[in-house]
Amino acid sequence: MKKFALTAVALSLLAGLAQAETVTVYSSRNEQLIKPLFDAYTKETGVEVKVLTDKEGPLMARLQAEGGNTPADMLITVDAGNLWQASNMGLLKTVKSKTLETNIPAHLRDAKNQWFGLSVRARTMIYNPSLIKADQLSTYEDLADPKFKGKLCLRTSKKVYNQSLVAMMIAQQGEAKTEQIVKGWVANLATDVFPDDTKLIEAVAAGQCAVGVVNTYYLGRVLDKLPADKREAYGAKLFWANQKTNGTHVNISGAGVTRYAKNEAGAVKLMEWLSSEKAQNLYADKDMEFPANPKVKADVLVSSWGPFKQNLINMSKAGELQGAAVKLMDRAGYK
Amino acid sequence: MRFSSLRGVLYAMPIALLTLIPLLVVLGSFLHPQPEVWTHLSEYVLPDVIKNTLILLLGVGVGVLLLGVPLAWFTSVCDFPGRKFFSWALMLPLAMPAYVLAFVQVGLLDFTGPVQTLIRDLTGDSSWFPRIRSTGGVVLVLTLAFYPYVYLLARNAFLTQGKRALEAAQMLGLSRQQGFWQVALPMARPWLIGGLTLALMETLADFGTVAIFNFDTFTTAIYKSWFALFNLPAASQLASLLVLFVLVLVLLEHWARGARQYHGRIVAAERIVLRGWHRYTAVVLCSSVLLIAFIIPMIQLLFWASTIWQEDLDGRYFGFTLRSMMISLLAALIVATLALLLVFIQRRFQGRGTRWLVRIATLGYAVPGSVLAVGVFLPIAWLDNLLIPIAQSMGFATYQILKGSVAVMLLALAARFMAVAFQPIESAMQRISRNQEDAARSLGLNQRQLLWRLHLPLLRGGVLTAVLMCFVDVMKEMPITLMTRPFGWDTLAVRVFEMTSEGMWANAALPSLMIVLTGLIPVILLVLKSEK
């Protein structure tokens, strides 16, 4: 028995030596968008990245059930709300990294440094120029005004992007006022809420609605598919919301190191690399998002929308107030 | 008698545990009451979703019977132009996942879709066009997606019940129409109920389709509690209520079925040749269902796929497809074997305890996939957490033992799809009469020989139906595969998930198309079998 155990130990040590280093990632971000990055990382460092994708909820339930025996070193999700929840459930650990603190602005990361934004997603307005003029638009709050009756299109309140937008409004305007605004939105709807942003953009372009609220990269994807000369004439135009007030609502996709990471150092290194200028280009361009690292420029198409003022409130609020936002939207009849 | 019943419970238990354990895990959520979430849900969410769910069940229930039964009757008992073609083609929609059909139909028929765009281009206004994203729209899409369950099982019934009963009815002075209503239909009841049960359980568990329509059902409330309020216990509590609801339905059905017996002798049937308007009705019904549920969606999928395949279709698709087929085949074989055993046990040991266990074993199908996946995963992770230290003390540097194994994934899939295999096999078993068994036994066959020489040959059709239906269903399944798959074991359904979760419909069309095409093989086999 002793001999067997010794052999086993020796064998596993050998196996350990022969094996390249791996970092294991649980991701709710589309595999197609992160795989090219990981491939590039492997090519550069020889470190293998193993990925398992699922929705955020199941991934977190999985991390929780696995506890100390999880194979995952890193969790990648979209939306700060989800990252905040993961941190709140005790699934992430604090990371000390000068590189990350330099590369990622403070409002795009957790106060305890348990998670870091890796790309920025702006949620703003789009409008159909044949139905409404840009100077008639101003803020998210203004969309509740009766002048937009029958002109507004929204995506379902079940999407975390809208939950975060409303959570941020609660943080800055208070719950009572936000509820009035959301009720106003619902009263102004041109048609039932949409299942996804892309459908909403098409609806604005087709004239079903005059104005809508979407993440910019969805518009980027639609425009990217059009020939360059047709982009100018496309029926949905971008409008940067709240420029004269608190700035356009932004959110992140981001990552954290799992609490029981087996290869913590490897996970931190990967995250630092993802925040570096080289990777940030790839990371943001692949999905037409904005780089989280301010030193990096966005994709040409994305840059063509011009500079804009971001709402600099810390992302953590999106998580803290998500529950309140969901309940508020239920009360307001926002499906 | 009591002893025999106890043995039945003992035999059925290991199979029932597959479902029972996850269900108990889900039920265990009641240990953590969530009064705050419940107050909110019961005031603002539940009234609507309960109403919507009942409407959906009623609509889809009526819909699948109204489509499935006549289609099965026409193609199995009657004769009309194109019958041979329709008899297999009408099964094709079985290979089309409901959420795929949903995004195709919404893509086609919504305001921005090609149909309304064309109408606007021609007449300037499409506001009169019926809204697809409506209650009627969801009912229509789910009906088109789930009617094949009723169609398949009803066909089985009509093909095997033979014409003798119908002839007897006519000799007794009943018209052909009366014969259908008073003889053929009642005799097919176990099959119809079986198909209907599957369709309704799918409807209850569905999340993908209703999400595309933003139609809030009970499942929506479950996912809202979990994904938006991050309250898994509350989500599980809601799911338990769903299971309870199904259990009541199953009991009602059992009670309604009472002590009726459904055997009949099988005699090769001569077809009823349809004439006049009957003929046109049959052709028009068959072709329009096929067109709306399969051909048009396929064309749309092909169109979408054609726009992206050059960038998306790479060598990995070979792996996705191969793994999908392998898991589906293995899971189908396992589920069908277990279901067959359950049917035998239920037949041999008739006791209340056995019957309950058998019913419980088939409940996994009504639980929303992600919730069942958690119910499966928690006990496995718990076991793993016990085993890993032992393995590590032996020198294995491992952090997953059961979790990362294909075997566990297969068992989890078995827990989900037991009902799909059980319904056709149980219906077939009801065709075998006690007299046949008695006769066989009087010829000196013992229990085991009875099984091999009487039951199995007579159940062959039902078992094959079970295997093939499970194959197609596992192919389309997402949540359990996502949760329990080993690293790198991505399948076609996983690929569809990745793309749809970002609203990239065109990119999702490619793997969807491959799911349908791969699922066609078993569907065609099904037909060849039923035509014999």
PDB file of N, CA, C and O in Angstrom, chain A residues 8 12 24 30-32 53-55 58 62 65-66 69 82 85 156 158 192-196 202-203 208 218 221 262 322 327 330-331 335, chain B residues 36 40 44-45 48 111-112 131 133 212 214 216 220 224 227 230 312 316 377-378 385 388 394-395 399 403 482-483 485 487 498 502 505:
ATOM      1  N   ALA A   8       2.309   6.459  -6.789  1.00  0.00           N
ATOM      2  CA  ALA A   8       1.279   7.393  -7.252  1.00  0.00           C
ATOM      3  C   ALA A   8       1.769   8.835  -7.135  1.00  0.00           C
ATOM      4  O   ALA A   8       1.609   9.637  -8.054  1.00  0.00           O
ATOM      5  N   SER A  12       2.388  11.356 -10.204  1.00  0.00           N
ATOM      6  CA  SER A  12       1.655  12.615 -10.354  1.00  0.00           C
ATOM      7  C   SER A  12       2.630  13.787 -10.399  1.00  0.00           C
ATOM      8  O   SER A  12       2.370  14.786 -11.057  1.00  0.00           O
ATOM      9  N   THR A  24      -7.654  27.946 -15.386  1.00  0.00           N
ATOM     10  CA  THR A  24      -8.995  27.480 -15.694  1.00  0.00           C
ATOM     11  C   THR A  24      -9.996  28.606 -15.461  1.00  0.00           C
ATOM     12  O   THR A  24      -9.992  29.232 -14.408  1.00  0.00           O
ATOM     13  N   ASN A  30     -19.449  35.193 -24.072  1.00  0.00           N
ATOM     14  CA  ASN A  30     -19.435  34.402 -25.292  1.00  0.00           C
ATOM     15  C   ASN A  30     -18.036  33.842 -25.590  1.00  0.00           C
ATOM     16  O   ASN A  30     -17.071  34.576 -25.690  1.00  0.00           O
ATOM     17  N   GLU A  31     -17.966  32.532 -25.705  1.00  0.00           N
ATOM     18  CA  GLU A  31     -16.691  31.856 -25.913  1.00  0.00           C
ATOM     19  C   GLU A  31     -15.989  32.383 -27.159  1.00  0.00           C
ATOM     20  O   GLU A  31     -14.779  32.533 -27.193  1.00  0.00           O
ATOM     21  N   GLN A  32     -16.799  32.679 -28.165  1.00  0.00           N
ATOM     22  CA  GLN A  32     -16.249  33.138 -29.438  1.00  0.00           C
ATOM     23  C   GLN A  32     -15.477  34.451 -29.269  1.00  0.00           C
ATOM     24  O   GLN A  32     -14.536  34.725 -30.005  1.00  0.00           O
ATOM     25  N   THR A  53     -18.098  27.533 -20.350  1.00  0.00           N
ATOM     26  CA  THR A  53     -19.093  28.613 -20.427  1.00  0.00           C
ATOM     27  C   THR A  53     -20.448  28.164 -19.910  1.00  0.00           C
ATOM     28  O   THR A  53     -20.809  26.986 -20.006  1.00  0.00           O
ATOM     29  N   ASP A  54     -21.194  29.085 -19.366  1.00  0.00           N
ATOM     30  CA  ASP A  54     -22.578  28.853 -18.928  1.00  0.00           C
ATOM     31  C   ASP A  54     -23.157  30.225 -18.606  1.00  0.00           C
ATOM     32  O   ASP A  54     -22.464  31.230 -18.733  1.00  0.00           O
ATOM     33  N   LYS A  55     -24.422  30.252 -18.173  1.00  0.00           N
ATOM     34  CA  LYS A  55     -24.974  31.531 -17.714  1.00  0.00           C
ATOM     35  C   LYS A  55     -24.376  31.873 -16.351  1.00  0.00           C
ATOM     36  O   LYS A  55     -23.886  30.998 -15.645  1.00  0.00           O
ATOM     37  N   PRO A  58     -25.967  29.752 -13.086  1.00  0.00           N
ATOM     38  CA  PRO A  58     -25.423  28.404 -12.912  1.00  0.00           C
ATOM     39  C   PRO A  58     -23.920  28.397 -12.598  1.00  0.00           C
ATOM     40  O   PRO A  58     -23.477  27.584 -11.787  1.00  0.00           O
ATOM     41  N   ARG A  62     -22.399  26.797  -9.289  1.00  0.00           N
ATOM     42  CA  ARG A  62     -21.388  25.766  -9.441  1.00  0.00           C
ATOM     43  C   ARG A  62     -20.164  26.077  -8.581  1.00  0.00           C
ATOM     44  O   ARG A  62     -19.680  25.224  -7.832  1.00  0.00           O
ATOM     45  N   ALA A  65     -21.015  25.446  -4.956  1.00  0.00           N
ATOM     46  CA  ALA A  65     -21.112  24.032  -4.589  1.00  0.00           C
ATOM     47  C   ALA A  65     -19.735  23.375  -4.550  1.00  0.00           C
ATOM     48  O   ALA A  65     -19.466  22.505  -3.729  1.00  0.00           O
ATOM     49  N   GLU A  66     -18.837  23.808  -5.435  1.00  0.00           N
ATOM     50  CA  GLU A  66     -17.524  23.189  -5.483  1.00  0.00           C
ATOM     51  C   GLU A  66     -16.649  23.638  -4.321  1.00  0.00           C
ATOM     52  O   GLU A  66     -15.764  22.897  -3.885  1.00  0.00           O
ATOM     53  N   ASN A  69     -12.851  22.945  -3.637  1.00  0.00           N
ATOM     54  CA  ASN A  69     -12.371  22.008  -4.654  1.00  0.00           C
ATOM     55  C   ASN A  69     -12.673  22.456  -6.070  1.00  0.00           C
ATOM     56  O   ASN A  69     -12.714  21.645  -6.988  1.00  0.00           O
ATOM     57  N   ASN A  82     -23.394  41.381 -11.970  1.00  0.00           N
ATOM     58  CA  ASN A  82     -23.065  39.970 -11.775  1.00  0.00           C
ATOM     59  C   ASN A  82     -21.776  39.799 -10.989  1.00  0.00           C
ATOM     60  O   ASN A  82     -21.679  38.937 -10.107  1.00  0.00           O
ATOM     61  N   GLN A  85     -22.357  40.474  -7.397  1.00  0.00           N
ATOM     62  CA  GLN A  85     -23.019  39.346  -6.734  1.00  0.00           C
ATOM     63  C   GLN A  85     -22.013  38.254  -6.402  1.00  0.00           C
ATOM     64  O   GLN A  85     -22.035  37.674  -5.317  1.00  0.00           O
ATOM     65  N   THR A 156     -36.435  44.164 -22.797  1.00  0.00           N
ATOM     66  CA  THR A 156     -37.074  43.622 -21.594  1.00  0.00           C
ATOM     67  C   THR A 156     -36.314  43.999 -20.309  1.00  0.00           C
ATOM     68  O   THR A 156     -35.088  44.093 -20.294  1.00  0.00           O
ATOM     69  N   LYS A 158     -35.873  42.113 -18.009  1.00  0.00           N
ATOM     70  CA  LYS A 158     -35.198  40.920 -17.491  1.00  0.00           C
ATOM     71  C   LYS A 158     -33.712  40.933 -17.821  1.00  0.00           C
ATOM     72  O   LYS A 158     -32.949  40.161 -17.262  1.00  0.00           O
ATOM     73  N   ASP A 192     -44.559  46.321 -27.561  1.00  0.00           N
ATOM     74  CA  ASP A 192     -44.054  45.469 -26.476  1.00  0.00           C
ATOM     75  C   ASP A 192     -42.530  45.537 -26.406  1.00  0.00           C
ATOM     76  O   ASP A 192     -41.872  45.735 -27.429  1.00  0.00           O
ATOM     77  N   VAL A 193     -41.988  45.337 -25.213  1.00  0.00           N
ATOM     78  CA  VAL A 193     -40.531  45.389 -25.075  1.00  0.00           C
ATOM     79  C   VAL A 193     -39.887  44.258 -25.879  1.00  0.00           C
ATOM     80  O   VAL A 193     -40.504  43.220 -26.124  1.00  0.00           O
ATOM     81  N   PHE A 194     -38.653  44.462 -26.281  1.00  0.00           N
ATOM     82  CA  PHE A 194     -37.970  43.529 -27.180  1.00  0.00           C
ATOM     83  C   PHE A 194     -37.122  42.514 -26.416  1.00  0.00           C
ATOM     84  O   PHE A 194     -36.618  42.825 -25.334  1.00  0.00           O
ATOM     85  N   PRO A 195     -36.934  41.312 -27.000  1.00  0.00           N
ATOM     86  CA  PRO A 195     -36.098  40.306 -26.328  1.00  0.00           C
ATOM     87  C   PRO A 195     -34.610  40.626 -26.418  1.00  0.00           C
ATOM     88  O   PRO A 195     -33.843  40.204 -25.583  1.00  0.00           O
ATOM     89  N   ASP A 196     -34.167  41.360 -27.445  1.00  0.00           N
ATOM     90  CA  ASP A 196     -32.743  41.698 -27.489  1.00  0.00           C
ATOM     91  C   ASP A 196     -32.506  43.045 -28.161  1.00  0.00           C
ATOM     92  O   ASP A 196     -33.389  43.593 -28.826  1.00  0.00           O
ATOM     93  N   GLU A 202     -33.186  47.243 -35.113  1.00  0.00           N
ATOM     94  CA  GLU A 202     -33.877  47.067 -36.397  1.00  0.00           C
ATOM     95  C   GLU A 202     -35.231  47.779 -36.381  1.00  0.00           C
ATOM     96  O   GLU A 202     -35.655  48.355 -37.383  1.00  0.00           O
ATOM     97  N   ALA A 203     -35.906  47.720 -35.216  1.00  0.00           N
ATOM     98  CA  ALA A 203     -37.223  48.352 -35.112  1.00  0.00           C
ATOM     99  C   ALA A 203     -37.113  49.871 -35.238  1.00  0.00           C
ATOM    100  O   ALA A 203     -37.954  50.506 -35.873  1.00  0.00           O
ATOM    101  N   GLN A 208     -40.508  51.638 -36.503  1.00  0.00           N
ATOM    102  CA  GLN A 208     -41.540  51.201 -35.557  1.00  0.00           C
ATOM    103  C   GLN A 208     -41.487  52.077 -34.304  1.00  0.00           C
ATOM    104  O   GLN A 208     -42.496  52.294 -33.655  1.00  0.00           O
ATOM    105  N   TYR A 218     -24.009  46.670 -29.979  1.00  0.00           N
ATOM    106  CA  TYR A 218     -24.999  46.021 -30.836  1.00  0.00           C
ATOM    107  C   TYR A 218     -25.188  46.837 -32.111  1.00  0.00           C
ATOM    108  O   TYR A 218     -25.310  46.287 -33.204  1.00  0.00           O
ATOM    109  N   ARG A 221     -22.236  46.194 -34.293  1.00  0.00           N
ATOM    110  CA  ARG A 221     -22.317  44.943 -35.057  1.00  0.00           C
ATOM    111  C   ARG A 221     -23.209  45.101 -36.277  1.00  0.00           C
ATOM    112  O   ARG A 221     -22.902  44.591 -37.348  1.00  0.00           O
ATOM    113  N   LYS A 262      -6.618  27.603  -7.727  1.00  0.00           N
ATOM    114  CA  LYS A 262      -5.456  26.734  -7.538  1.00  0.00           C
ATOM    115  C   LYS A 262      -4.216  27.397  -8.112  1.00  0.00           C
ATOM    116  O   LYS A 262      -3.115  27.200  -7.641  1.00  0.00           O
ATOM    117  N   GLN A 322     -29.274  46.089  -7.578  1.00  0.00           N
ATOM    118  CA  GLN A 322     -29.934  45.303  -8.622  1.00  0.00           C
ATOM    119  C   GLN A 322     -31.294  44.784  -8.166  1.00  0.00           C
ATOM    120  O   GLN A 322     -32.288  44.889  -8.883  1.00  0.00           O
ATOM    121  N   LYS A 327     -37.258  44.917  -8.543  1.00  0.00           N
ATOM    122  CA  LYS A 327     -38.568  45.040  -7.902  1.00  0.00           C
ATOM    123  C   LYS A 327     -39.273  46.314  -8.353  1.00  0.00           C
ATOM    124  O   LYS A 327     -40.484  46.313  -8.587  1.00  0.00           O
ATOM    125  N   ASP A 330     -40.755  45.772 -11.709  1.00  0.00           N
ATOM    126  CA  ASP A 330     -41.977  44.965 -11.583  1.00  0.00           C
ATOM    127  C   ASP A 330     -43.150  45.848 -11.167  1.00  0.00           C
ATOM    128  O   ASP A 330     -44.247  45.756 -11.718  1.00  0.00           O
ATOM    129  N   ARG A 331     -42.899  46.703 -10.174  1.00  0.00           N
ATOM    130  CA  ARG A 331     -43.977  47.575  -9.668  1.00  0.00           C
ATOM    131  C   ARG A 331     -44.456  48.530 -10.751  1.00  0.00           C
ATOM    132  O   ARG A 331     -45.639  48.843 -10.844  1.00  0.00           O
ATOM    133  N   LYS A 335     -42.172  45.044 -18.190  1.00  0.00           N
ATOM    134  CA  LYS A 335     -42.068  43.581 -18.306  1.00  0.00           C
ATOM    135  C   LYS A 335     -40.647  43.153 -18.631  1.00  0.00           C
ATOM    136  O   LYS A 335     -40.086  43.622 -19.574  1.00  0.00           O
TER     137      LYS A 335
ATOM    138  N   GLU B  36     -39.197  37.685   2.045  1.00  0.00           N
ATOM    139  CA  GLU B  36     -39.137  38.992   1.399  1.00  0.00           C
ATOM    140  C   GLU B  36     -39.399  38.872  -0.103  1.00  0.00           C
ATOM    141  O   GLU B  36     -40.208  39.595  -0.676  1.00  0.00           O
ATOM    142  N   HIS B  40     -42.828  40.031  -2.542  1.00  0.00           N
ATOM    143  CA  HIS B  40     -42.763  40.783  -3.794  1.00  0.00           C
ATOM    144  C   HIS B  40     -43.367  39.977  -4.942  1.00  0.00           C
ATOM    145  O   HIS B  40     -44.203  40.481  -5.696  1.00  0.00           O
ATOM    146  N   TYR B  44     -46.546  41.199  -7.234  1.00  0.00           N
ATOM    147  CA  TYR B  44     -46.329  41.817  -8.546  1.00  0.00           C
ATOM    148  C   TYR B  44     -46.049  40.841  -9.681  1.00  0.00           C
ATOM    149  O   TYR B  44     -46.106  41.207 -10.832  1.00  0.00           O
ATOM    150  N   VAL B  45     -45.672  39.598  -9.347  1.00  0.00           N
ATOM    151  CA  VAL B  45     -45.241  38.704 -10.421  1.00  0.00           C
ATOM    152  C   VAL B  45     -46.178  37.504 -10.594  1.00  0.00           C
ATOM    153  O   VAL B  45     -46.656  37.218 -11.693  1.00  0.00           O
ATOM    154  N   ASP B  48     -49.841  37.331 -12.619  1.00  0.00           N
ATOM    155  CA  ASP B  48     -49.731  37.327 -14.079  1.00  0.00           C
ATOM    156  C   ASP B  48     -49.165  36.025 -14.622  1.00  0.00           C
ATOM    157  O   ASP B  48     -49.680  35.467 -15.588  1.00  0.00           O
ATOM    158  N   PHE B 111     -42.518  43.084 -36.899  1.00  0.00           N
ATOM    159  CA  PHE B 111     -42.581  44.333 -37.670  1.00  0.00           C
ATOM    160  C   PHE B 111     -41.400  44.507 -38.625  1.00  0.00           C
ATOM    161  O   PHE B 111     -41.553  44.918 -39.766  1.00  0.00           O
ATOM    162  N   THR B 112     -40.192  44.148 -38.141  1.00  0.00           N
ATOM    163  CA  THR B 112     -39.002  44.367 -38.962  1.00  0.00           C
ATOM    164  C   THR B 112     -38.673  43.189 -39.868  1.00  0.00           C
ATOM    165  O   THR B 112     -37.698  43.230 -40.611  1.00  0.00           O
ATOM    166  N   ARG B 131     -49.957  40.547 -34.564  1.00  0.00           N
ATOM    167  CA  ARG B 131     -48.684  40.591 -33.875  1.00  0.00           C
ATOM    168  C   ARG B 131     -48.215  39.187 -33.537  1.00  0.00           C
ATOM    169  O   ARG B 131     -48.957  38.419 -32.947  1.00  0.00           O
ATOM    170  N   ARG B 133     -45.538  38.588 -31.605  1.00  0.00           N
ATOM    171  CA  ARG B 133     -45.157  38.577 -30.191  1.00  0.00           C
ATOM    172  C   ARG B 133     -46.392  38.838 -29.334  1.00  0.00           C
ATOM    173  O   ARG B 133     -46.624  39.942 -28.859  1.00  0.00           O
ATOM    174  N   ILE B 212     -37.987  34.571 -25.788  1.00  0.00           N
ATOM    175  CA  ILE B 212     -37.954  35.262 -27.074  1.00  0.00           C
ATOM    176  C   ILE B 212     -39.230  36.084 -27.271  1.00  0.00           C
ATOM    177  O   ILE B 212     -39.210  37.166 -27.833  1.00  0.00           O
ATOM    178  N   ASN B 214     -40.922  37.238 -24.773  1.00  0.00           N
ATOM    179  CA  ASN B 214     -41.098  37.994 -23.538  1.00  0.00           C
ATOM    180  C   ASN B 214     -42.467  37.719 -22.933  1.00  0.00           C
ATOM    181  O   ASN B 214     -43.158  38.612 -22.466  1.00  0.00           O
ATOM    182  N   ASP B 216     -44.335  36.081 -20.009  1.00  0.00           N
ATOM    183  CA  ASP B 216     -43.919  35.665 -18.667  1.00  0.00           C
ATOM    184  C   ASP B 216     -44.724  34.477 -18.165  1.00  0.00           C
ATOM    185  O   ASP B 216     -45.934  34.563 -17.979  1.00  0.00           O
ATOM    186  N   THR B 220     -40.492  31.868 -15.969  1.00  0.00           N
ATOM    187  CA  THR B 220     -39.897  33.200 -15.939  1.00  0.00           C
ATOM    188  C   THR B 220     -39.699  33.661 -14.506  1.00  0.00           C
ATOM    189  O   THR B 220     -38.666  34.233 -14.158  1.00  0.00           O
ATOM    190  N   LYS B 224     -36.326  34.640 -12.769  1.00  0.00           N
ATOM    191  CA  LYS B 224     -36.217  35.994 -12.237  1.00  0.00           C
ATOM    192  C   LYS B 224     -35.670  35.938 -10.808  1.00  0.00           C
ATOM    193  O   LYS B 224     -34.769  36.686 -10.445  1.00  0.00           O
ATOM    194  N   PHE B 227     -31.747  34.576 -11.377  1.00  0.00           N
ATOM    195  CA  PHE B 227     -30.765  35.344 -12.139  1.00  0.00           C
ATOM    196  C   PHE B 227     -30.813  36.839 -11.837  1.00  0.00           C
ATOM    197  O   PHE B 227     -29.829  37.535 -11.999  1.00  0.00           O
ATOM    198  N   PHE B 230     -30.978  36.940  -7.511  1.00  0.00           N
ATOM    199  CA  PHE B 230     -29.923  36.074  -6.979  1.00  0.00           C
ATOM    200  C   PHE B 230     -30.378  35.295  -5.751  1.00  0.00           C
ATOM    201  O   PHE B 230     -29.658  35.166  -4.775  1.00  0.00           O
ATOM    202  N   ASP B 312     -17.557  31.411 -39.688  1.00  0.00           N
ATOM    203  CA  ASP B 312     -17.844  30.623 -38.491  1.00  0.00           C
ATOM    204  C   ASP B 312     -17.548  29.139 -38.604  1.00  0.00           C
ATOM    205  O   ASP B 312     -17.170  28.495 -37.633  1.00  0.00           O
ATOM    206  N   ARG B 316     -13.771  23.057 -35.694  1.00  0.00           N
ATOM    207  CA  ARG B 316     -14.347  22.693 -34.405  1.00  0.00           C
ATOM    208  C   ARG B 316     -15.754  22.141 -34.541  1.00  0.00           C
ATOM    209  O   ARG B 316     -16.218  21.395 -33.684  1.00  0.00           O
ATOM    210  N   PHE B 377     -26.417  18.847  -9.839  1.00  0.00           N
ATOM    211  CA  PHE B 377     -25.025  19.205  -9.609  1.00  0.00           C
ATOM    212  C   PHE B 377     -24.666  19.249  -8.122  1.00  0.00           C
ATOM    213  O   PHE B 377     -23.577  18.816  -7.733  1.00  0.00           O
ATOM    214  N   LEU B 378     -25.589  19.759  -7.298  1.00  0.00           N
ATOM    215  CA  LEU B 378     -25.261  19.903  -5.875  1.00  0.00           C
ATOM    216  C   LEU B 378     -24.848  18.589  -5.225  1.00  0.00           C
ATOM    217  O   LEU B 378     -23.792  18.519  -4.591  1.00  0.00           O
ATOM    218  N   ASN B 385     -16.608  16.546  -3.170  1.00  0.00           N
ATOM    219  CA  ASN B 385     -15.879  17.170  -2.069  1.00  0.00           C
ATOM    220  C   ASN B 385     -15.471  16.140  -1.017  1.00  0.00           C
ATOM    221  O   ASN B 385     -14.510  16.343  -0.286  1.00  0.00           O
ATOM    222  N   ILE B 388     -12.512  13.945  -3.193  1.00  0.00           N
ATOM    223  CA  ILE B 388     -11.270  14.593  -3.620  1.00  0.00           C
ATOM    224  C   ILE B 388     -10.152  14.503  -2.574  1.00  0.00           C
ATOM    225  O   ILE B 388      -9.023  14.133  -2.922  1.00  0.00           O
ATOM    226  N   MET B 394      -4.012  10.041  -1.873  1.00  0.00           N
ATOM    227  CA  MET B 394      -3.365   8.973  -2.633  1.00  0.00           C
ATOM    228  C   MET B 394      -2.439   9.549  -3.701  1.00  0.00           C
ATOM    229  O   MET B 394      -1.844   8.806  -4.477  1.00  0.00           O
ATOM    230  N   GLY B 395      -2.353  10.855  -3.745  1.00  0.00           N
ATOM    231  CA  GLY B 395      -1.382  11.461  -4.632  1.00  0.00           C
ATOM    232  C   GLY B 395      -1.936  11.967  -5.949  1.00  0.00           C
ATOM    233  O   GLY B 395      -1.178  12.415  -6.801  1.00  0.00           O
ATOM    234  N   TYR B 399      -9.152  17.996  -8.951  1.00  0.00           N
ATOM    235  CA  TYR B 399     -10.183  18.790  -8.303  1.00  0.00           C
ATOM    236  C   TYR B 399     -11.567  18.442  -8.824  1.00  0.00           C
ATOM    237  O   TYR B 399     -12.535  19.090  -8.485  1.00  0.00           O
ATOM    238  N   LYS B 403     -17.658  15.135 -11.192  1.00  0.00           N
ATOM    239  CA  LYS B 403     -18.112  16.320 -11.908  1.00  0.00           C
ATOM    240  C   LYS B 403     -17.669  16.358 -13.356  1.00  0.00           C
ATOM    241  O   LYS B 403     -18.448  16.632 -14.243  1.00  0.00           O
ATOM    242  N   LEU B 482     -24.762  22.135 -20.362  1.00  0.00           N
ATOM    243  CA  LEU B 482     -23.910  23.257 -19.961  1.00  0.00           C
ATOM    244  C   LEU B 482     -23.333  23.033 -18.569  1.00  0.00           C
ATOM    245  O   LEU B 482     -22.161  23.253 -18.317  1.00  0.00           O
ATOM    246  N   MET B 483     -24.186  22.584 -17.662  1.00  0.00           N
ATOM    247  CA  MET B 483     -23.796  22.507 -16.255  1.00  0.00           C
ATOM    248  C   MET B 483     -22.919  21.306 -15.950  1.00  0.00           C
ATOM    249  O   MET B 483     -22.058  21.384 -15.080  1.00  0.00           O
ATOM    250  N   ARG B 485     -21.150  19.272 -18.276  1.00  0.00           N
ATOM    251  CA  ARG B 485     -20.202  18.773 -19.269  1.00  0.00           C
ATOM    252  C   ARG B 485     -18.767  18.920 -18.767  1.00  0.00           C
ATOM    253  O   ARG B 485     -18.455  19.876 -18.058  1.00  0.00           O
ATOM    254  N   PHE B 487     -14.728  19.790 -19.208  1.00  0.00           N
ATOM    255  CA  PHE B 487     -14.056  20.848 -19.958  1.00  0.00           C
ATOM    256  C   PHE B 487     -13.845  20.414 -21.398  1.00  0.00           C
ATOM    257  O   PHE B 487     -13.415  19.297 -21.647  1.00  0.00           O
ATOM    258  N   GLU B 498     -24.241  29.910 -26.816  1.00  0.00           N
ATOM    259  CA  GLU B 498     -23.262  31.001 -26.840  1.00  0.00           C
ATOM    260  C   GLU B 498     -23.734  32.120 -27.765  1.00  0.00           C
ATOM    261  O   GLU B 498     -23.584  33.296 -27.460  1.00  0.00           O
ATOM    262  N   GLU B 502     -25.990  36.227 -26.929  1.00  0.00           N
ATOM    263  CA  GLU B 502     -25.570  37.555 -27.361  1.00  0.00           C
ATOM    264  C   GLU B 502     -26.481  38.093 -28.466  1.00  0.00           C
ATOM    265  O   GLU B 502     -26.165  39.078 -29.129  1.00  0.00           O
ATOM    266  N   TRP B 505     -28.352  35.936 -33.888  1.00  0.00           N
ATOM    267  CA  TRP B 505     -29.225  34.909 -34.462  1.00  0.00           C
ATOM    268  C   TRP B 505     -28.613  34.257 -35.701  1.00  0.00           C
ATOM    269  O   TRP B 505     -28.720  33.053 -35.893  1.00  0.00           O
TER     270      TRP B 505
END
